[in-house]
Tab-separated table of C-alpha atoms in Angstrom:
chain	number	residue	atom	x	y	z
A	241	VAL	CA	61.895	-30.669	-50.821
A	242	GLN	CA	59.925	-31.834	-47.873
A	243	LEU	CA	56.325	-31.819	-47.436
A	244	GLN	CA	54.855	-32.737	-43.960
A	245	ALA	CA	51.157	-33.645	-43.474
A	246	SER	CA	49.513	-33.604	-40.298
A	247	GLY	CA	46.385	-32.906	-38.613
A	248	GLY	CA	44.769	-36.265	-38.898
A	249	GLY	CA	42.697	-38.300	-36.233
A	250	LEU	CA	39.249	-39.703	-35.012
A	251	VAL	CA	36.236	-37.729	-35.500
A	252	GLN	CA	32.761	-38.389	-35.609
A	253	PRO	CA	30.321	-37.799	-38.410
A	254	GLY	CA	29.207	-34.159	-38.753
A	255	GLY	CA	32.693	-33.201	-37.218
A	256	SER	CA	35.492	-31.255	-38.529
A	257	LEU	CA	39.455	-31.323	-38.846
A	258	ARG	CA	42.292	-29.176	-40.207
A	259	LEU	CA	44.828	-30.652	-41.876
A	260	SER	CA	48.369	-28.842	-42.497
A	261	CYS	CA	50.834	-29.544	-45.218
A	262	ALA	CA	54.253	-27.722	-44.148
A	263	ALA	CA	56.675	-27.208	-46.794
A	264	ARG	CA	60.172	-27.568	-46.032
A	265	ARG	CA	63.111	-26.111	-48.211
A	266	PHE	CA	61.234	-24.590	-50.869
A	267	SER	CA	58.864	-21.588	-50.883
A	268	LEU	CA	54.973	-22.227	-52.154
A	269	GLY	CA	55.961	-19.656	-54.913
A	270	ASN	CA	54.546	-20.493	-58.204
A	271	ASN	CA	53.919	-24.273	-57.392
A	272	ALA	CA	50.539	-25.987	-56.749
A	273	ILE	CA	49.851	-27.937	-53.549
A	274	GLY	CA	47.256	-30.689	-53.736
A	275	TRP	CA	45.562	-32.863	-51.294
A	276	PHE	CA	44.820	-36.421	-52.116
A	277	ARG	CA	43.240	-39.382	-50.368
A	278	GLN	CA	43.282	-43.367	-50.353
A	279	ALA	CA	40.883	-45.362	-48.650
A	280	PRO	CA	41.317	-49.078	-48.150
A	281	GLY	CA	40.986	-51.077	-50.953
A	282	LYS	CA	40.551	-48.079	-53.313
A	283	GLU	CA	42.527	-45.776	-55.642
A	284	ARG	CA	43.901	-42.653	-54.574
A	285	GLU	CA	41.780	-39.707	-55.444
A	286	GLY	CA	42.233	-35.940	-55.927
A	287	VAL	CA	40.522	-33.972	-53.002
A	288	SER	CA	41.615	-30.605	-53.428
A	289	ALA	CA	44.289	-28.098	-54.662
A	290	ILE	CA	45.361	-24.558	-54.715
A	291	LYS	CA	47.804	-22.728	-57.235
A	292	ASN	CA	49.903	-20.579	-55.274
A	293	PHE	CA	50.893	-18.041	-57.867
A	294	ASP	CA	46.804	-17.134	-58.363
A	295	ASP	CA	45.420	-18.542	-55.280
A	296	SER	CA	42.912	-20.578	-57.684
A	297	THR	CA	41.425	-23.438	-55.628
A	298	PHE	CA	40.013	-26.800	-56.948
A	299	TYR	CA	37.610	-29.358	-55.480
A	300	ALA	CA	36.486	-32.760	-55.992
A	301	ASN	CA	32.519	-32.973	-56.194
A	302	SER	CA	32.641	-35.108	-53.273
A	303	VAL	CA	33.788	-32.378	-50.863
A	304	LYS	CA	32.707	-28.920	-52.650
A	305	GLY	CA	30.909	-26.964	-49.855
A	306	ARG	CA	32.615	-29.041	-46.994
A	307	PHE	CA	36.248	-28.609	-47.523
A	308	THR	CA	38.214	-25.325	-47.896
A	309	ILE	CA	41.996	-25.216	-49.123
A	310	SER	CA	44.080	-22.088	-48.163
A	311	ALA	CA	47.700	-21.186	-48.187
A	312	ASP	CA	49.780	-19.264	-45.610
A	313	LYS	CA	52.722	-18.221	-47.729
A	314	SER	CA	54.341	-16.434	-44.527
A	315	GLU	CA	54.289	-19.966	-42.891
A	316	ASN	CA	54.784	-21.964	-46.243
A	317	THR	CA	52.022	-24.170	-44.972
A	318	VAL	CA	48.852	-25.074	-46.897
A	319	TYR	CA	45.792	-25.929	-44.796
A	320	LEU	CA	42.743	-28.146	-45.468
A	321	GLN	CA	39.735	-27.437	-43.441
A	322	MET	CA	37.318	-30.237	-43.475
A	323	ASN	CA	33.802	-29.924	-41.923
A	324	ASN	CA	30.932	-31.931	-41.899
A	325	LEU	CA	32.877	-35.041	-42.388
A	326	LYS	CA	31.231	-38.253	-43.437
A	327	PRO	CA	32.369	-41.771	-42.922
A	328	GLU	CA	33.296	-41.927	-46.464
A	329	ASP	CA	35.865	-39.223	-45.985
A	330	THR	CA	38.056	-41.916	-44.120
A	331	ALA	CA	41.203	-42.383	-45.583
A	332	VAL	CA	44.925	-41.567	-45.655
A	333	TYR	CA	45.414	-37.945	-46.724
A	334	TYR	CA	48.773	-36.918	-48.530
A	335	CYS	CA	49.803	-33.429	-49.801
A	336	ALA	CA	51.820	-33.156	-52.939
A	337	ALA	CA	53.589	-29.978	-54.781
A	338	GLY	CA	54.151	-29.599	-58.496
A	339	PHE	CA	53.375	-27.656	-61.603
A	340	PRO	CA	50.037	-29.616	-62.555
A	341	THR	CA	48.109	-28.666	-65.566
A	342	LEU	CA	45.117	-30.696	-64.061
A	343	PRO	CA	45.394	-29.957	-60.309
A	344	LEU	CA	43.333	-33.092	-59.144
A	345	LEU	CA	45.382	-35.619	-60.998
A	346	ASP	CA	48.182	-37.229	-58.756
A	347	TYR	CA	50.505	-38.181	-61.629
A	348	GLU	CA	50.798	-34.518	-62.043
A	349	TYR	CA	52.704	-33.769	-58.799
A	350	GLU	CA	56.539	-34.516	-58.292
A	351	TYR	CA	56.833	-34.173	-54.562
A	352	TRP	CA	54.756	-35.931	-51.820
A	353	GLY	CA	54.598	-35.843	-48.142
A	354	GLN	CA	53.801	-38.685	-45.979
A	355	GLY	CA	50.012	-39.789	-45.236
A	356	THR	CA	47.962	-38.759	-42.386
A	357	LEU	CA	45.237	-40.627	-41.302
A	358	VAL	CA	41.466	-39.373	-41.018
A	359	THR	CA	38.877	-41.848	-39.569
A	360	VAL	CA	35.105	-40.789	-39.450
A	361	SER	CA	33.240	-42.894	-37.096
A	362	SER	CA	31.000	-42.826	-34.358
């Protein structure tokens, strides 16, 4: 199982980025994909998740209304569209796959991709 996260970069406050999590050697199927982030000096936190068997989505309160998670099962890829970015969104973002009961908790996931850095700064 491989997860490839990409799409990070430097963006000004109020800007947008779209992160991608490409799954290799397994299909999205019945699992869930979660996005997590870790800012310098802080613990990793759950940002958003999607359960692929019913397309249910989950968001941290801090990103509701600004971030949108979606899955393209034909491409085996999950996207995180991030709009109206704020400096406090600056972090390394990770995607993970698993069968979580609580989709925004990192210990519920088995497989992790490498991170992609998002920097929000003017």
